Coordinates of C-alpha atoms and ligand atoms in Angstrom, one line a residue:
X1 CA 4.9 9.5 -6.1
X2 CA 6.0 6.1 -4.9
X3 CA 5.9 7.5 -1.2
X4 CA 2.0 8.5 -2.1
X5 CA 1.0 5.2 -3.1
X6 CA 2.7 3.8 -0.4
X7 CA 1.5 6.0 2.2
X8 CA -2.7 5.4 0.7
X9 CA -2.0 1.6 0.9
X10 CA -0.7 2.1 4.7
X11 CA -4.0 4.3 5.7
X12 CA -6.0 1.7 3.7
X13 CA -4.4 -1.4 5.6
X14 CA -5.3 0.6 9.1
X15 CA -8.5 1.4 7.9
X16 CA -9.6 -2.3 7.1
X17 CA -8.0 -3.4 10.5
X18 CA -9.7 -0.9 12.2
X19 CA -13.0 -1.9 10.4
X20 CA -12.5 -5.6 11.5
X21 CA -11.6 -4.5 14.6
X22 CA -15.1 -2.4 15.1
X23 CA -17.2 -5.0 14.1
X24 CA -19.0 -5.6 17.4
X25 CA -19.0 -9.4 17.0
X26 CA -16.2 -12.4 16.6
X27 CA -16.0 -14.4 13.3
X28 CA -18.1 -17.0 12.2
X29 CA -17.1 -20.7 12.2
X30 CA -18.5 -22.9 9.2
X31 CA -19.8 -26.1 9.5
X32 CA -16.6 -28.6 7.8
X33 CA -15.7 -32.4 8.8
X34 CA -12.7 -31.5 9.7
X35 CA -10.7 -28.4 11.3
X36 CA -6.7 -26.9 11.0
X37 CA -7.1 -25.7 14.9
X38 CA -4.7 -23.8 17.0
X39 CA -3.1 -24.7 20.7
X40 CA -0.9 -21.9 21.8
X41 CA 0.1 -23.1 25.2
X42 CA 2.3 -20.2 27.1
X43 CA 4.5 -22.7 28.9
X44 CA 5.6 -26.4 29.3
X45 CA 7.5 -25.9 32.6
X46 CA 4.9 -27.3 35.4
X47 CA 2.4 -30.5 34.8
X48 CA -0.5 -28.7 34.9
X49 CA 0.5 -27.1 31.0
X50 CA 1.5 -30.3 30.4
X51 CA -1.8 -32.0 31.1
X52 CA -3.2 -29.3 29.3
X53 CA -1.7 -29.6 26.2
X54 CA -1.7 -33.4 26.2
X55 CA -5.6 -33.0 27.0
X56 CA -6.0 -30.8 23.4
X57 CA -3.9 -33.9 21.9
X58 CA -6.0 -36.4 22.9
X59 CA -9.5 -35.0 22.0
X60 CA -7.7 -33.9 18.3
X61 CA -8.7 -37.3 17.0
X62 CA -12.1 -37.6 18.4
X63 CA -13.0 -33.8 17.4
X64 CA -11.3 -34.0 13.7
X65 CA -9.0 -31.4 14.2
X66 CA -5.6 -31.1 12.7
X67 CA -3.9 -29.7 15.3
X68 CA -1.4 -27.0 15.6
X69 CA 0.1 -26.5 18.7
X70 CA 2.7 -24.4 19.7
X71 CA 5.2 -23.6 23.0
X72 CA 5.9 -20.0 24.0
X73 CA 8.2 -21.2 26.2
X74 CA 7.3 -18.2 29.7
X75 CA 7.7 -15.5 27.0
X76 CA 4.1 -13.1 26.0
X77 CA 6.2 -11.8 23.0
X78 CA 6.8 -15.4 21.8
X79 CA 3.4 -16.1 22.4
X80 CA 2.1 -13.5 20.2
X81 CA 4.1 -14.6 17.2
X82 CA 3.4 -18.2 17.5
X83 CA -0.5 -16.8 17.0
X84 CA 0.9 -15.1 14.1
X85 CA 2.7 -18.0 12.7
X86 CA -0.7 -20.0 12.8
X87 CA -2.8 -17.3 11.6
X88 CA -0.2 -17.7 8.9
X89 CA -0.9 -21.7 8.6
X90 CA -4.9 -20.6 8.0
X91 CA -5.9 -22.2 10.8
X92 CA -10.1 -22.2 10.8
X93 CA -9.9 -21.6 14.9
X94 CA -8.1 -20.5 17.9
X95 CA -7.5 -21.4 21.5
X96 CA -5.6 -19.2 23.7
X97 CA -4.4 -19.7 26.9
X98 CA -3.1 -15.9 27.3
X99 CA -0.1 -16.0 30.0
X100 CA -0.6 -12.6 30.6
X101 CA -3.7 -10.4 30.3
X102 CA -2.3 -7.0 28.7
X103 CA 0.3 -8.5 26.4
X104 CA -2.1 -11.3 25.2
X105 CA -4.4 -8.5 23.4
X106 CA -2.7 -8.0 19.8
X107 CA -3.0 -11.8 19.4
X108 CA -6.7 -11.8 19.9
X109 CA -7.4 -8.9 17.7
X110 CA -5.1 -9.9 14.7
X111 CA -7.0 -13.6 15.1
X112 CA -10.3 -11.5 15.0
X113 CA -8.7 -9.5 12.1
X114 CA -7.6 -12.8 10.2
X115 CA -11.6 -14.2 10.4
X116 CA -10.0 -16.6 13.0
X117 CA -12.8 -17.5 16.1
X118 CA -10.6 -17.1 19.2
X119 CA -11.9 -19.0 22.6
X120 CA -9.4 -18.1 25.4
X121 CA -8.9 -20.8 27.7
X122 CA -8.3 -21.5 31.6
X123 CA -7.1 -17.5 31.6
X124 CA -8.8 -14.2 30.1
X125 CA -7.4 -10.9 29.0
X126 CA -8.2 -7.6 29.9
X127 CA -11.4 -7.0 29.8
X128 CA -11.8 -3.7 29.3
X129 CA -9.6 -3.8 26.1
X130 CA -10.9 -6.9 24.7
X131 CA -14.8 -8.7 25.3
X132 CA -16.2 -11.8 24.2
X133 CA -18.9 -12.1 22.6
X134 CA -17.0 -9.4 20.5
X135 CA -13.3 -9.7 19.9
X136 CA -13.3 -13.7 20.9
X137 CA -16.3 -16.1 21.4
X138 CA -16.1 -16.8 25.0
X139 CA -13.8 -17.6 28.1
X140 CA -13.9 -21.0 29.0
X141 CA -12.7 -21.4 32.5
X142 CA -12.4 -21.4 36.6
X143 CA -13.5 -18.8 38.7
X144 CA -10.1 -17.5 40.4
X145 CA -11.8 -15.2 42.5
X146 CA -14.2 -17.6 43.7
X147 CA -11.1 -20.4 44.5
X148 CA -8.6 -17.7 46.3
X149 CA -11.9 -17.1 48.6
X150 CA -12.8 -20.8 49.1
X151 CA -9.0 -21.2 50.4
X152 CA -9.2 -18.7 52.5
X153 CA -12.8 -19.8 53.8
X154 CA -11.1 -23.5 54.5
X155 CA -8.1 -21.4 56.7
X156 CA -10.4 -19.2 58.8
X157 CA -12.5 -22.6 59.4
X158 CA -9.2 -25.0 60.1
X159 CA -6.5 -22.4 61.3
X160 CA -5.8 -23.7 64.9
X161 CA -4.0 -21.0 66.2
X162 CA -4.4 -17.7 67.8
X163 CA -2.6 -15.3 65.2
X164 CA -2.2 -16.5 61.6
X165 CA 0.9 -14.6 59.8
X166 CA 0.4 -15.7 56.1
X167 CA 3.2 -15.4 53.6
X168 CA 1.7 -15.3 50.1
X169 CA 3.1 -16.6 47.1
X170 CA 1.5 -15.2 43.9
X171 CA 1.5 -16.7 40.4
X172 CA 2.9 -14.7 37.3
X173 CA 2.9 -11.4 37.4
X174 CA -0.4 -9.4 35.3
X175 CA -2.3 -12.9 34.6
X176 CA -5.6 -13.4 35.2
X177 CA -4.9 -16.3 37.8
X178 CA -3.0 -14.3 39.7
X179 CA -4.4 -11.3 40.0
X180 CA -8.0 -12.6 40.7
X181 CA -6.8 -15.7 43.1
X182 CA -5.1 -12.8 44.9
X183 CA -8.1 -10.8 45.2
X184 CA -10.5 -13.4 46.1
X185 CA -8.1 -15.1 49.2
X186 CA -7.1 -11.2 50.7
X187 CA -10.4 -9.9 50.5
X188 CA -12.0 -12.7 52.7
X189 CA -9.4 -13.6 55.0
X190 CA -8.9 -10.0 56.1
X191 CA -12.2 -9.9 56.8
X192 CA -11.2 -11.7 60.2
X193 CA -8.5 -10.3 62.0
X194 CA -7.2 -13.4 63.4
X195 CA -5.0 -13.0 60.0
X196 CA -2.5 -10.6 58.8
X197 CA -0.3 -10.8 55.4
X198 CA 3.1 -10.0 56.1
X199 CA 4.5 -10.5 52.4
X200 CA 3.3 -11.4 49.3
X201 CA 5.4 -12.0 46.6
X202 CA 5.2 -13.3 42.7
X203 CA 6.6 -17.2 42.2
X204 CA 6.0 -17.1 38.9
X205 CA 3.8 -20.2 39.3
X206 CA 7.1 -22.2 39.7
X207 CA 8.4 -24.7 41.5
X208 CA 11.9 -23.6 42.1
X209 CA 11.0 -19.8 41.8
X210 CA 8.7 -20.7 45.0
X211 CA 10.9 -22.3 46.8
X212 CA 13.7 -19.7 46.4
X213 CA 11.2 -16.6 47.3
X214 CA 9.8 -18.6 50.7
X215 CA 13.3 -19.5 51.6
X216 CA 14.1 -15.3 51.0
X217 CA 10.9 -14.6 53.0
X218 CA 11.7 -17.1 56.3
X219 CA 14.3 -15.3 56.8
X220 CA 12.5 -12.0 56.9
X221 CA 9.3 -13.3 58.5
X222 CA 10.5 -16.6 60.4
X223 CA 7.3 -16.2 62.2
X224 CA 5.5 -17.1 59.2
X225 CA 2.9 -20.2 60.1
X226 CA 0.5 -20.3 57.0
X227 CA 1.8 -20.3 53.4
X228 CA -0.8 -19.4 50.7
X229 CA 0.6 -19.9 47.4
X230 CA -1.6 -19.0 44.0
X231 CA -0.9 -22.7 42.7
X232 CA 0.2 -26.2 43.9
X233 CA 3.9 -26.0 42.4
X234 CA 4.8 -23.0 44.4
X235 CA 3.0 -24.9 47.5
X236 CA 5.6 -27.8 47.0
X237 CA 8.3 -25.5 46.7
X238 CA 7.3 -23.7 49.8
X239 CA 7.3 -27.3 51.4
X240 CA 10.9 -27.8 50.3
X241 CA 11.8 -24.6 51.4
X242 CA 10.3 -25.0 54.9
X243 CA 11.7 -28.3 55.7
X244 CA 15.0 -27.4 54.4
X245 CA 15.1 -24.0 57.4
X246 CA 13.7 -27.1 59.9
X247 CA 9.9 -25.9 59.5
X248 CA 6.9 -29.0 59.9
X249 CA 4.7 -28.1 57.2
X250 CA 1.4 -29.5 58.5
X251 CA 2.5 -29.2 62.2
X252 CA 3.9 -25.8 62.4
X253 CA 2.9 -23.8 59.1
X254 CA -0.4 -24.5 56.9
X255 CA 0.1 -24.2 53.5
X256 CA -3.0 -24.1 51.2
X257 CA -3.3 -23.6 47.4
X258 CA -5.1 -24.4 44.4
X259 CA -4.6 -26.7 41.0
X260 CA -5.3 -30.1 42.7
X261 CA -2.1 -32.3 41.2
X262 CA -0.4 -34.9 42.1
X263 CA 2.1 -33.9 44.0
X264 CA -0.3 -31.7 45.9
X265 CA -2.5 -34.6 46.5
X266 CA 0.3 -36.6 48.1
X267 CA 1.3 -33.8 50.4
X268 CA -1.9 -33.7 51.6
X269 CA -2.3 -37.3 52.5
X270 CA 1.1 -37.4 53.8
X271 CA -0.2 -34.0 56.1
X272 CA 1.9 -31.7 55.1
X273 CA -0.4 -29.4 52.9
X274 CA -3.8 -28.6 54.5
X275 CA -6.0 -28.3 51.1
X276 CA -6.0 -27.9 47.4
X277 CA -8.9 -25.9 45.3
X278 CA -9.4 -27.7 41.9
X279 CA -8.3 -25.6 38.5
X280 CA -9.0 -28.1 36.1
X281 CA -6.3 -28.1 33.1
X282 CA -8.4 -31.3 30.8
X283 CA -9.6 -28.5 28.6
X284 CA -9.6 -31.0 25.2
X285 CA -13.3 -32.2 25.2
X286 CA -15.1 -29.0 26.6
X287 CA -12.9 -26.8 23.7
X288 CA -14.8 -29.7 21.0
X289 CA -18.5 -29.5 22.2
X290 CA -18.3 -25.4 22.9
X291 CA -16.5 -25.2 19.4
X292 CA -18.8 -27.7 17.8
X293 CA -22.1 -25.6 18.8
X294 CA -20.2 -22.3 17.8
X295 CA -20.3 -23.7 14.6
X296 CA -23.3 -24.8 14.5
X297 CA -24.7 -21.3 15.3
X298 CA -25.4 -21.1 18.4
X299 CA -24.4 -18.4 20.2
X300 CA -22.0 -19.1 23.3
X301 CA -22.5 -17.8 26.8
X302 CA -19.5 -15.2 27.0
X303 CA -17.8 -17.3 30.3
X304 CA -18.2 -21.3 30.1
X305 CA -17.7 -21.6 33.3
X306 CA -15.7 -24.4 35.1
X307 CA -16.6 -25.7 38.2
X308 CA -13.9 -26.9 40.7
X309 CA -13.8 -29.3 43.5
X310 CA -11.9 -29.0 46.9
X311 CA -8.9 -31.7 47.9
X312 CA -8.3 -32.0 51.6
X313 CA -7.5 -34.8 53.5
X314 CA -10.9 -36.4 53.8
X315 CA -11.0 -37.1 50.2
X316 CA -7.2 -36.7 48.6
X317 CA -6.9 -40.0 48.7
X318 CA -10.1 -40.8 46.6
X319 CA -8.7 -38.8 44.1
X320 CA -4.5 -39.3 43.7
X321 CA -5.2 -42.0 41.0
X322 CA -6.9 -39.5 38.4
X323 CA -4.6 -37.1 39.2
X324 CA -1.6 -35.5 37.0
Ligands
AHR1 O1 -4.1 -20.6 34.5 C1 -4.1 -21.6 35.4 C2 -2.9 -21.7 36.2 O2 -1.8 -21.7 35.4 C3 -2.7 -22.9 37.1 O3 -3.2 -22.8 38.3 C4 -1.2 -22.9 37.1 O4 -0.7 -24.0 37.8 C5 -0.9 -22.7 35.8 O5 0.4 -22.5 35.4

């Protein structure tokens, strides 16, 4: 008998998620002075995430949010239960930076399930699992396709040499950033065959991680004269890694990459990175205005799209001082 009951409340719990789950459009947001909103930042190991999370901070008072935020610390899983935890906390709103894009899903859909509005920020999940406009309002980000082709457009237009062998080193393994930044830079500089990939290989977007994998793949390719990496950390790390094996980064290999931080921006005015392709992380004030006209009714264009600016050395300079 107890099984029975049991068993009917189970079948009746999947049938109301599954309900939520079909509805073919994200939760409302009411109108209220001020909001419980959720941060849950994937990683605090690199200063772009910390520039992100320090951007949701500082727009928190201006926007009248009570802030949540939270630190999966590199770990999906963890990621997924500190949604859970704020779900938990009846937060009115969510934003999502997914680290990874399969992974990422349950927490979208039990934020959908909870009434929560989810906007996913500066990386998206799979789309053909979960939409906006749907299961979240909106994406509100770069184009990584579009920045991994306007690197490679900058080599083919500033590559001196006869034969350029590129090593590539790609961010985190099954994120958006990666995958699409990967995409964008192969697809267009194999278009010329001036250029040939010898090796391309996940960094992890980090620092160290990137500087360990180049110094693993000089040895196999010592040939190697351009470095593409999917983000400025991995570039510096590269950079270490070269100049530690007796490379001239700037003279002898051309690395290239994309965020646009300060470190990156010194490298290239010191000529030893070739160019940067903004990916903004100052995320605070656009997440206020797009969630302020959510709840205001409007409805949101399913990508906000960011658009990013291009760091070489005619204009690094210009720039190092509002850099992070
Ligand atoms: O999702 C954006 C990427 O994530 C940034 O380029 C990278 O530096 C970060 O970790």
């Amino acid at each position: 008998m107890k099984r029975r009951i049991l068993m009917g409340t189970a079948i009746a719990f999947g049938l109301a998620l599954t309900t939520v789950s079909a509805i073919a459009e994200p939760p409302p947001l009411a109108q209220k002075d001020r909001y419980k909103v959720g941060f849950s930042q994937m990683e605090s190991n690199n200063p772009w995430r910390i520039a992100e999370t320090k951007s949701f901070h500082d727009t928190a008072e201006a926007c009248n949010w009570d802030l949540i935020a939270t630190d999966a610390a590199g770990s999906a899983a963890k990621q997924v239960a500190d949604v859970d935890s704020m779900i938990a906390q009846g937060i009115d709103v969510l934003f999502l930076p997914p680290r990874e894009e399969k992974p990422l899903i349950p927490a979208v859909m039990k934020a959908k399930a909870a009434g929560i509005p989810t906007f996913l920020v500066d990386r998206s999940v799979d789309p053909n699992v979960a939409k906006a406009g749907e299961d979240y309002v909106a994406f509100l980000g770069s184009d990584f396709i579009d920045q991994g082709r306007r690197v490679a457009e900058w080599t083919i237009e500033n590559f001196k040499g006869d034969k350029g062998i590129i090593v590539e080193l790609e961010g985190t393994t099954g994120s958006s950033p990666a995958n699409d930044r990967k995409k964008g830079f192969d697809d267009r500089i194999l278009q010329d065959d001036r250029f040939e990939i010898v090796a391309s290989q996940t960094g992890d977007f980090a620092r160290d991680l990137g500087r360990q994998v180049m110094e693993t793949l000089l040895q196999a390719h010592p040939d190697v004269n351009i470095v593409y990496a999917h983000n400025d950390e991995m570039a510096i790390g590269a950079i270490q890694a070269l100049e530690l094996a007796g490379r001239k980064p700037g003279e002898d290999v051309l690395v290239v990459s994309i965020d646009g931080t300060r470190d990156a921006l010194q490298a290239i005015i010191d000529g030893k990175m070739g160019v940067t392709v903004e990916s903004s992380p100052f995320f605070g004030p656009l997440a206020c205005e797009v969630m302020k006209r959510y709840a205001a009714g409007e409805t949101i264009e399913p990508w906000v799209q960011v658009k990013d600016r291009i760091f070489t050395q005619e204009n690094a300079a210009d720039h190092i001082d509002e850099a992070y």
